[in-house]
């Protein structure tokens, strides 16, 4: 697995072929509502409107070959994923209006945490820092090693940052996502608490009628977008560099998480 930023360098060696395929992963930004200022929906919406998601994705992943701008917190391979949610198209005027409505102080400063070895997260952080300057919000970058990031994220009382970047692969069953969103779950890094929202997750888990279930998960996606608890950035592709001595990668079936479904199909030329 290689970062998009390293593809050209590796291509220039002439030693590698590349397998690129949908990873089933969402790259996202979370708003930490343990910090009082982030409890303002208007502030979260202001931040969303201040970011040009298409430009952010292009910048962070070097090319839309490696990621597509995200529309929902559910990935395209997940059941009942819908684009029929608020998209927060880049609008600086709306961003400034929402910021004013939030009552946030002038010269607001927010901390943005990310993993210091993740090149795409670093690029995203720099872009977001610059974008939020456009509405007068200062962003302090907090690059952390992955262990520190994980430990602090799992602290349910975490107030070390207001914003953080992350990514997840949750699979095709939407019920699997509830550990990221329900009020008292350890992986609810946004610390968003809403009993009515929790009830929808519980209802979706037991509903057997497909049409009714689809409607429940549509409502869930709309609430996440309307309340802007998670900012979905991009659906990423996996990029695997394969030494040219080896073939059979397509027959081995590229697969999220595992890289390849059946490694026995790969052979040395």
PDB file of C-alpha atoms in Angstrom:
ATOM      1  CA  UNK A   1       0.000   0.000   0.000  1.00  0.00           C
ATOM      2  CA  UNK A   2       1.401   3.382  -0.932  1.00  0.00           C
ATOM      3  CA  UNK A   3       0.346   6.992  -0.441  1.00  0.00           C
ATOM      4  CA  UNK A   4      -0.820   8.822  -3.589  1.00  0.00           C
ATOM      5  CA  UNK A   5       2.048  11.280  -3.036  1.00  0.00           C
ATOM      6  CA  UNK A   6       4.558   8.442  -3.621  1.00  0.00           C
ATOM      7  CA  UNK A   7       3.086   6.995  -6.819  1.00  0.00           C
ATOM      8  CA  UNK A   8       4.995   9.140  -9.313  1.00  0.00           C
ATOM      9  CA  UNK A   9       8.315   8.548  -7.559  1.00  0.00           C
ATOM     10  CA  UNK A  10       7.759   4.790  -7.657  1.00  0.00           C
ATOM     11  CA  UNK A  11       6.511   4.893 -11.252  1.00  0.00           C
ATOM     12  CA  UNK A  12       9.711   6.629 -12.294  1.00  0.00           C
ATOM     13  CA  UNK A  13      11.777   3.668 -11.087  1.00  0.00           C
ATOM     14  CA  UNK A  14      10.097   1.499 -13.742  1.00  0.00           C
ATOM     15  CA  UNK A  15       9.988  -1.370 -11.242  1.00  0.00           C
ATOM     16  CA  UNK A  16       6.314  -1.350 -10.233  1.00  0.00           C
ATOM     17  CA  UNK A  17       2.821  -1.896 -11.576  1.00  0.00           C
ATOM     18  CA  UNK A  18      -0.072  -0.299  -9.691  1.00  0.00           C
ATOM     19  CA  UNK A  19      -3.401  -1.748  -8.660  1.00  0.00           C
ATOM     20  CA  UNK A  20      -5.956   0.920  -7.741  1.00  0.00           C
ATOM     21  CA  UNK A  21      -9.392  -0.055  -6.425  1.00  0.00           C
ATOM     22  CA  UNK A  22     -12.175   1.300  -4.163  1.00  0.00           C
ATOM     23  CA  UNK A  23     -11.150   0.745  -0.580  1.00  0.00           C
ATOM     24  CA  UNK A  24     -14.563   1.143   1.046  1.00  0.00           C
ATOM     25  CA  UNK A  25     -12.965   3.801   3.246  1.00  0.00           C
ATOM     26  CA  UNK A  26     -14.199   7.239   4.253  1.00  0.00           C
ATOM     27  CA  UNK A  27     -11.741  10.005   5.080  1.00  0.00           C
ATOM     28  CA  UNK A  28     -13.500  12.427   7.437  1.00  0.00           C
ATOM     29  CA  UNK A  29     -13.188  15.284   9.890  1.00  0.00           C
ATOM     30  CA  UNK A  30     -14.854  15.139  13.313  1.00  0.00           C
ATOM     31  CA  UNK A  31     -16.107  18.008  15.467  1.00  0.00           C
ATOM     32  CA  UNK A  32     -15.384  17.264  19.132  1.00  0.00           C
ATOM     33  CA  UNK A  33     -18.461  18.362  21.053  1.00  0.00           C
ATOM     34  CA  UNK A  34     -16.753  17.782  24.402  1.00  0.00           C
ATOM     35  CA  UNK A  35     -15.300  21.244  23.785  1.00  0.00           C
ATOM     36  CA  UNK A  36     -18.105  23.750  24.500  1.00  0.00           C
ATOM     37  CA  UNK A  37     -17.560  25.921  21.416  1.00  0.00           C
ATOM     38  CA  UNK A  38     -18.095  22.902  19.127  1.00  0.00           C
ATOM     39  CA  UNK A  39     -21.587  22.303  20.514  1.00  0.00           C
ATOM     40  CA  UNK A  40     -22.739  25.077  18.155  1.00  0.00           C
ATOM     41  CA  UNK A  41     -24.330  23.534  15.055  1.00  0.00           C
ATOM     42  CA  UNK A  42     -23.943  26.892  13.297  1.00  0.00           C
ATOM     43  CA  UNK A  43     -20.174  26.846  13.867  1.00  0.00           C
ATOM     44  CA  UNK A  44     -19.884  23.298  12.529  1.00  0.00           C
ATOM     45  CA  UNK A  45     -21.941  24.280   9.486  1.00  0.00           C
ATOM     46  CA  UNK A  46     -19.809  27.405   8.968  1.00  0.00           C
ATOM     47  CA  UNK A  47     -16.698  25.234   8.808  1.00  0.00           C
ATOM     48  CA  UNK A  48     -18.368  22.903   6.303  1.00  0.00           C
ATOM     49  CA  UNK A  49     -19.375  25.785   4.030  1.00  0.00           C
ATOM     50  CA  UNK A  50     -15.870  27.294   4.224  1.00  0.00           C
ATOM     51  CA  UNK A  51     -14.228  24.205   2.690  1.00  0.00           C
ATOM     52  CA  UNK A  52     -14.205  23.441  -1.037  1.00  0.00           C
ATOM     53  CA  UNK A  53     -14.445  19.649  -0.785  1.00  0.00           C
ATOM     54  CA  UNK A  54     -13.591  19.006  -4.443  1.00  0.00           C
ATOM     55  CA  UNK A  55     -10.451  21.109  -4.123  1.00  0.00           C
ATOM     56  CA  UNK A  56      -9.573  19.548  -0.767  1.00  0.00           C
ATOM     57  CA  UNK A  57      -9.829  16.031  -2.195  1.00  0.00           C
ATOM     58  CA  UNK A  58      -7.779  16.928  -5.279  1.00  0.00           C
ATOM     59  CA  UNK A  59      -5.108  18.581  -3.130  1.00  0.00           C
ATOM     60  CA  UNK A  60      -4.837  15.871  -0.480  1.00  0.00           C
ATOM     61  CA  UNK A  61      -4.875  12.869  -2.804  1.00  0.00           C
ATOM     62  CA  UNK A  62      -3.001  14.507  -5.748  1.00  0.00           C
ATOM     63  CA  UNK A  63      -5.640  13.245  -8.204  1.00  0.00           C
ATOM     64  CA  UNK A  64      -9.282  12.195  -8.289  1.00  0.00           C
ATOM     65  CA  UNK A  65      -7.930   8.818  -9.464  1.00  0.00           C
ATOM     66  CA  UNK A  66      -7.182   8.071  -5.820  1.00  0.00           C
ATOM     67  CA  UNK A  67     -10.266   9.478  -4.065  1.00  0.00           C
ATOM     68  CA  UNK A  68     -13.705  10.910  -4.787  1.00  0.00           C
ATOM     69  CA  UNK A  69     -15.401  13.681  -2.754  1.00  0.00           C
ATOM     70  CA  UNK A  70     -17.757  12.093  -0.223  1.00  0.00           C
ATOM     71  CA  UNK A  71     -21.468  12.826   0.038  1.00  0.00           C
ATOM     72  CA  UNK A  72     -22.447  10.789   3.118  1.00  0.00           C
ATOM     73  CA  UNK A  73     -20.804   9.182   6.129  1.00  0.00           C
ATOM     74  CA  UNK A  74     -21.826   5.814   4.612  1.00  0.00           C
ATOM     75  CA  UNK A  75     -19.454   4.574   1.909  1.00  0.00           C
ATOM     76  CA  UNK A  76     -20.738   3.681  -1.586  1.00  0.00           C
ATOM     77  CA  UNK A  77     -20.498  -0.066  -0.874  1.00  0.00           C
ATOM     78  CA  UNK A  78     -22.819   0.238   2.149  1.00  0.00           C
ATOM     79  CA  UNK A  79     -26.505  -0.675   1.993  1.00  0.00           C
ATOM     80  CA  UNK A  80     -28.925   2.285   1.890  1.00  0.00           C
ATOM     81  CA  UNK A  81     -26.228   4.889   1.289  1.00  0.00           C
ATOM     82  CA  UNK A  82     -27.844   8.010  -0.186  1.00  0.00           C
ATOM     83  CA  UNK A  83     -26.663  11.293  -1.690  1.00  0.00           C
ATOM     84  CA  UNK A  84     -29.964  12.933  -0.709  1.00  0.00           C
ATOM     85  CA  UNK A  85     -28.457  14.871   2.191  1.00  0.00           C
ATOM     86  CA  UNK A  86     -27.215  18.436   2.655  1.00  0.00           C
ATOM     87  CA  UNK A  87     -23.928  18.751   0.746  1.00  0.00           C
ATOM     88  CA  UNK A  88     -22.598  22.105   2.014  1.00  0.00           C
ATOM     89  CA  UNK A  89     -21.316  23.282  -1.339  1.00  0.00           C
ATOM     90  CA  UNK A  90     -18.494  25.784  -0.855  1.00  0.00           C
ATOM     91  CA  UNK A  91     -20.060  29.159  -0.029  1.00  0.00           C
ATOM     92  CA  UNK A  92     -17.937  31.718   1.793  1.00  0.00           C
ATOM     93  CA  UNK A  93     -20.865  34.070   2.405  1.00  0.00           C
ATOM     94  CA  UNK A  94     -22.974  31.332   4.015  1.00  0.00           C
ATOM     95  CA  UNK A  95     -19.938  30.282   6.055  1.00  0.00           C
ATOM     96  CA  UNK A  96     -19.505  33.807   7.421  1.00  0.00           C
ATOM     97  CA  UNK A  97     -23.232  34.100   8.168  1.00  0.00           C
ATOM     98  CA  UNK A  98     -23.250  30.786  10.071  1.00  0.00           C
ATOM     99  CA  UNK A  99     -20.119  31.780  11.958  1.00  0.00           C
ATOM    100  CA  UNK A 100     -21.732  35.039  13.052  1.00  0.00           C
ATOM    101  CA  UNK A 101     -24.931  33.192  14.053  1.00  0.00           C
ATOM    102  CA  UNK A 102     -22.872  30.773  16.168  1.00  0.00           C
ATOM    103  CA  UNK A 103     -21.824  33.544  18.532  1.00  0.00           C
ATOM    104  CA  UNK A 104     -18.226  32.323  18.375  1.00  0.00           C
ATOM    105  CA  UNK A 105     -15.669  34.857  19.621  1.00  0.00           C
ATOM    106  CA  UNK A 106     -13.601  36.927  17.212  1.00  0.00           C
ATOM    107  CA  UNK A 107     -10.224  35.411  16.341  1.00  0.00           C
ATOM    108  CA  UNK A 108     -11.540  31.940  17.181  1.00  0.00           C
ATOM    109  CA  UNK A 109      -8.729  29.389  17.417  1.00  0.00           C
ATOM    110  CA  UNK A 110      -9.352  25.682  16.824  1.00  0.00           C
ATOM    111  CA  UNK A 111      -6.946  22.760  17.178  1.00  0.00           C
ATOM    112  CA  UNK A 112      -6.887  20.180  14.360  1.00  0.00           C
ATOM    113  CA  UNK A 113      -5.377  16.784  15.230  1.00  0.00           C
ATOM    114  CA  UNK A 114      -4.140  14.220  12.701  1.00  0.00           C
ATOM    115  CA  UNK A 115      -1.650  11.354  12.415  1.00  0.00           C
ATOM    116  CA  UNK A 116       1.799  12.752  11.703  1.00  0.00           C
ATOM    117  CA  UNK A 117       2.867   9.892   9.404  1.00  0.00           C
ATOM    118  CA  UNK A 118      -0.229  10.129   7.186  1.00  0.00           C
ATOM    119  CA  UNK A 119       0.678  12.233   4.154  1.00  0.00           C
ATOM    120  CA  UNK A 120      -2.888  12.734   2.952  1.00  0.00           C
ATOM    121  CA  UNK A 121      -4.019  13.838   6.421  1.00  0.00           C
ATOM    122  CA  UNK A 122      -1.148  16.306   6.580  1.00  0.00           C
ATOM    123  CA  UNK A 123      -2.187  17.739   3.196  1.00  0.00           C
ATOM    124  CA  UNK A 124      -5.829  17.920   4.331  1.00  0.00           C
ATOM    125  CA  UNK A 125      -4.858  19.665   7.557  1.00  0.00           C
ATOM    126  CA  UNK A 126      -2.835  22.321   5.721  1.00  0.00           C
ATOM    127  CA  UNK A 127      -5.676  22.902   3.267  1.00  0.00           C
ATOM    128  CA  UNK A 128      -8.307  23.187   6.024  1.00  0.00           C
ATOM    129  CA  UNK A 129      -6.067  25.568   7.975  1.00  0.00           C
ATOM    130  CA  UNK A 130      -5.862  27.845   4.924  1.00  0.00           C
ATOM    131  CA  UNK A 131      -9.579  27.513   4.087  1.00  0.00           C
ATOM    132  CA  UNK A 132     -10.740  28.529   7.559  1.00  0.00           C
ATOM    133  CA  UNK A 133      -8.532  31.611   7.459  1.00  0.00           C
ATOM    134  CA  UNK A 134     -11.036  32.778   4.836  1.00  0.00           C
ATOM    135  CA  UNK A 135     -13.686  33.176   7.544  1.00  0.00           C
ATOM    136  CA  UNK A 136     -11.334  34.470  10.221  1.00  0.00           C
ATOM    137  CA  UNK A 137     -10.868  31.178  12.093  1.00  0.00           C
ATOM    138  CA  UNK A 138      -7.315  30.289  13.095  1.00  0.00           C
ATOM    139  CA  UNK A 139      -6.395  26.604  13.036  1.00  0.00           C
ATOM    140  CA  UNK A 140      -3.527  25.226  15.108  1.00  0.00           C
ATOM    141  CA  UNK A 141      -2.225  21.975  13.606  1.00  0.00           C
ATOM    142  CA  UNK A 142      -1.678  19.069  16.034  1.00  0.00           C
ATOM    143  CA  UNK A 143       0.306  16.277  14.344  1.00  0.00           C
ATOM    144  CA  UNK A 144       0.333  13.256  16.683  1.00  0.00           C
ATOM    145  CA  UNK A 145       1.788   9.776  16.471  1.00  0.00           C
ATOM    146  CA  UNK A 146      -0.855   7.121  15.887  1.00  0.00           C
ATOM    147  CA  UNK A 147      -0.699   5.728  19.447  1.00  0.00           C
ATOM    148  CA  UNK A 148      -1.233   9.129  21.043  1.00  0.00           C
ATOM    149  CA  UNK A 149      -4.049   9.857  18.614  1.00  0.00           C
ATOM    150  CA  UNK A 150      -5.752   6.556  19.391  1.00  0.00           C
ATOM    151  CA  UNK A 151      -5.413   6.863  23.179  1.00  0.00           C
ATOM    152  CA  UNK A 152      -6.738  10.422  23.296  1.00  0.00           C
ATOM    153  CA  UNK A 153      -9.558   9.647  20.867  1.00  0.00           C
ATOM    154  CA  UNK A 154     -10.781   6.801  23.068  1.00  0.00           C
ATOM    155  CA  UNK A 155     -10.902   9.083  26.115  1.00  0.00           C
ATOM    156  CA  UNK A 156     -14.629   9.806  26.298  1.00  0.00           C
ATOM    157  CA  UNK A 157     -13.820  13.081  28.085  1.00  0.00           C
ATOM    158  CA  UNK A 158     -11.236  14.158  25.493  1.00  0.00           C
ATOM    159  CA  UNK A 159     -10.900  17.938  25.091  1.00  0.00           C
ATOM    160  CA  UNK A 160      -7.393  17.941  23.550  1.00  0.00           C
ATOM    161  CA  UNK A 161      -8.684  19.261  20.210  1.00  0.00           C
ATOM    162  CA  UNK A 162     -11.759  20.688  18.515  1.00  0.00           C
ATOM    163  CA  UNK A 163     -11.250  18.988  15.141  1.00  0.00           C
ATOM    164  CA  UNK A 164      -9.585  15.772  14.072  1.00  0.00           C
ATOM    165  CA  UNK A 165      -9.004  13.855  10.867  1.00  0.00           C
ATOM    166  CA  UNK A 166      -9.555  10.133  10.541  1.00  0.00           C
ATOM    167  CA  UNK A 167     -10.700   7.315   8.315  1.00  0.00           C
ATOM    168  CA  UNK A 168     -12.673   4.107   8.613  1.00  0.00           C
ATOM    169  CA  UNK A 169     -13.696   0.986   6.708  1.00  0.00           C
ATOM    170  CA  UNK A 170     -16.941  -0.338   8.199  1.00  0.00           C
ATOM    171  CA  UNK A 171     -18.275  -2.772   5.583  1.00  0.00           C
ATOM    172  CA  UNK A 172     -21.580  -3.072   3.754  1.00  0.00           C
ATOM    173  CA  UNK A 173     -23.989  -3.390   6.715  1.00  0.00           C
ATOM    174  CA  UNK A 174     -25.014   0.063   8.018  1.00  0.00           C
ATOM    175  CA  UNK A 175     -25.741  -1.263  11.513  1.00  0.00           C
ATOM    176  CA  UNK A 176     -21.975  -1.701  11.867  1.00  0.00           C
ATOM    177  CA  UNK A 177     -21.562   2.073  11.885  1.00  0.00           C
ATOM    178  CA  UNK A 178     -23.548   2.673  15.054  1.00  0.00           C
ATOM    179  CA  UNK A 179     -20.472   2.200  17.268  1.00  0.00           C
ATOM    180  CA  UNK A 180     -19.196   5.472  15.760  1.00  0.00           C
ATOM    181  CA  UNK A 181     -22.354   7.477  16.330  1.00  0.00           C
ATOM    182  CA  UNK A 182     -24.485   6.362  19.286  1.00  0.00           C
ATOM    183  CA  UNK A 183     -24.248   8.592  22.348  1.00  0.00           C
ATOM    184  CA  UNK A 184     -22.353   6.363  24.767  1.00  0.00           C
ATOM    185  CA  UNK A 185     -20.145   4.424  22.365  1.00  0.00           C
ATOM    186  CA  UNK A 186     -16.380   4.705  22.906  1.00  0.00           C
ATOM    187  CA  UNK A 187     -15.748   5.271  19.186  1.00  0.00           C
ATOM    188  CA  UNK A 188     -18.137   8.240  19.025  1.00  0.00           C
ATOM    189  CA  UNK A 189     -15.254  10.684  18.637  1.00  0.00           C
ATOM    190  CA  UNK A 190     -17.665  13.555  17.954  1.00  0.00           C
ATOM    191  CA  UNK A 191     -19.278  12.993  21.385  1.00  0.00           C
ATOM    192  CA  UNK A 192     -22.605  13.874  19.794  1.00  0.00           C
ATOM    193  CA  UNK A 193     -25.487  12.874  22.056  1.00  0.00           C
ATOM    194  CA  UNK A 194     -29.049  12.674  20.763  1.00  0.00           C
ATOM    195  CA  UNK A 195     -31.534  10.111  22.191  1.00  0.00           C
ATOM    196  CA  UNK A 196     -33.838  10.359  19.139  1.00  0.00           C
ATOM    197  CA  UNK A 197     -30.855   9.678  16.890  1.00  0.00           C
ATOM    198  CA  UNK A 198     -29.844   6.664  19.025  1.00  0.00           C
ATOM    199  CA  UNK A 199     -33.413   5.338  18.755  1.00  0.00           C
ATOM    200  CA  UNK A 200     -33.186   5.382  14.947  1.00  0.00           C
ATOM    201  CA  UNK A 201     -30.048   3.212  15.053  1.00  0.00           C
ATOM    202  CA  UNK A 202     -31.816   0.733  17.340  1.00  0.00           C
ATOM    203  CA  UNK A 203     -34.845   0.725  15.044  1.00  0.00           C
ATOM    204  CA  UNK A 204     -32.732   0.178  11.920  1.00  0.00           C
ATOM    205  CA  UNK A 205     -31.004  -2.824  13.493  1.00  0.00           C
ATOM    206  CA  UNK A 206     -34.259  -4.809  13.877  1.00  0.00           C
ATOM    207  CA  UNK A 207     -36.363  -3.579  10.928  1.00  0.00           C
ATOM    208  CA  UNK A 208     -36.914  -6.433   8.454  1.00  0.00           C
ATOM    209  CA  UNK A 209     -38.754  -4.536   5.708  1.00  0.00           C
ATOM    210  CA  UNK A 210     -36.090  -3.336   3.236  1.00  0.00           C
ATOM    211  CA  UNK A 211     -37.958  -0.174   2.180  1.00  0.00           C
ATOM    212  CA  UNK A 212     -38.625   0.872   5.788  1.00  0.00           C
ATOM    213  CA  UNK A 213     -35.031   0.103   6.707  1.00  0.00           C
ATOM    214  CA  UNK A 214     -33.762   2.212   3.818  1.00  0.00           C
ATOM    215  CA  UNK A 215     -35.881   5.116   5.056  1.00  0.00           C
ATOM    216  CA  UNK A 216     -34.485   4.801   8.590  1.00  0.00           C
ATOM    217  CA  UNK A 217     -30.893   4.931   7.374  1.00  0.00           C
ATOM    218  CA  UNK A 218     -31.741   7.818   5.078  1.00  0.00           C
ATOM    219  CA  UNK A 219     -33.026   9.725   8.119  1.00  0.00           C
ATOM    220  CA  UNK A 220     -29.834   8.847   9.998  1.00  0.00           C
ATOM    221  CA  UNK A 221     -27.671  10.160   7.161  1.00  0.00           C
ATOM    222  CA  UNK A 222     -29.733  13.338   6.937  1.00  0.00           C
ATOM    223  CA  UNK A 223     -29.392  14.011  10.675  1.00  0.00           C
ATOM    224  CA  UNK A 224     -25.598  13.596  10.529  1.00  0.00           C
ATOM    225  CA  UNK A 225     -25.483  16.035   7.600  1.00  0.00           C
ATOM    226  CA  UNK A 226     -27.981  18.543   9.006  1.00  0.00           C
ATOM    227  CA  UNK A 227     -26.340  18.607  12.444  1.00  0.00           C
ATOM    228  CA  UNK A 228     -22.877  18.359  10.829  1.00  0.00           C
ATOM    229  CA  UNK A 229     -21.462  15.973  13.403  1.00  0.00           C
ATOM    230  CA  UNK A 230     -19.049  14.391  10.923  1.00  0.00           C
ATOM    231  CA  UNK A 231     -17.690  16.129   7.832  1.00  0.00           C
ATOM    232  CA  UNK A 232     -17.252  13.416   5.163  1.00  0.00           C
ATOM    233  CA  UNK A 233     -14.265  14.321   2.978  1.00  0.00           C
ATOM    234  CA  UNK A 234     -13.534  11.545   0.485  1.00  0.00           C
ATOM    235  CA  UNK A 235     -14.135   7.952  -0.510  1.00  0.00           C
ATOM    236  CA  UNK A 236     -10.620   6.662  -1.006  1.00  0.00           C
ATOM    237  CA  UNK A 237      -9.069   4.153  -3.359  1.00  0.00           C
ATOM    238  CA  UNK A 238      -6.391   1.729  -2.249  1.00  0.00           C
ATOM    239  CA  UNK A 239      -3.163   2.010  -4.229  1.00  0.00           C
ATOM    240  CA  UNK A 240      -0.967  -1.076  -4.207  1.00  0.00           C
ATOM    241  CA  UNK A 241       2.508  -1.038  -5.744  1.00  0.00           C
ATOM    242  CA  UNK A 242       3.407  -4.484  -7.102  1.00  0.00           C
ATOM    243  CA  UNK A 243       6.894  -5.456  -8.191  1.00  0.00           C
ATOM    244  CA  UNK A 244       6.813  -6.050 -11.964  1.00  0.00           C
ATOM    245  CA  UNK A 245       8.176  -9.559 -11.392  1.00  0.00           C
ATOM    246  CA  UNK A 246       4.719 -10.608 -10.206  1.00  0.00           C
ATOM    247  CA  UNK A 247       1.461 -11.106 -12.107  1.00  0.00           C
ATOM    248  CA  UNK A 248      -2.071 -12.349 -11.422  1.00  0.00           C
ATOM    249  CA  UNK A 249      -3.160  -9.373  -9.323  1.00  0.00           C
ATOM    250  CA  UNK A 250      -6.530  -9.006 -11.045  1.00  0.00           C
ATOM    251  CA  UNK A 251      -7.245 -12.741 -10.737  1.00  0.00           C
ATOM    252  CA  UNK A 252      -6.340 -12.482  -7.044  1.00  0.00           C
ATOM    253  CA  UNK A 253      -9.205  -9.950  -6.704  1.00  0.00           C
ATOM    254  CA  UNK A 254      -8.228  -6.679  -5.033  1.00  0.00           C
ATOM    255  CA  UNK A 255     -10.099  -6.458  -1.741  1.00  0.00           C
ATOM    256  CA  UNK A 256     -10.439  -3.796   0.982  1.00  0.00           C
ATOM    257  CA  UNK A 257      -8.444  -4.503   4.158  1.00  0.00           C
ATOM    258  CA  UNK A 258      -6.962  -7.775   2.776  1.00  0.00           C
ATOM    259  CA  UNK A 259      -5.383  -6.178  -0.346  1.00  0.00           C
ATOM    260  CA  UNK A 260      -6.132  -9.372  -2.305  1.00  0.00           C
ATOM    261  CA  UNK A 261      -8.825 -11.984  -1.794  1.00  0.00           C
ATOM    262  CA  UNK A 262      -6.771 -14.972  -3.044  1.00  0.00           C
ATOM    263  CA  UNK A 263      -2.996 -14.580  -2.879  1.00  0.00           C
ATOM    264  CA  UNK A 264      -2.545 -18.055  -4.447  1.00  0.00           C
ATOM    265  CA  UNK A 265      -3.421 -16.489  -7.825  1.00  0.00           C
ATOM    266  CA  UNK A 266      -0.323 -14.257  -7.734  1.00  0.00           C
ATOM    267  CA  UNK A 267       2.685 -15.741  -9.511  1.00  0.00           C
ATOM    268  CA  UNK A 268       6.248 -14.834 -10.318  1.00  0.00           C
ATOM    269  CA  UNK A 269       6.764 -14.185 -14.033  1.00  0.00           C
TER     270      UNK A 269
END
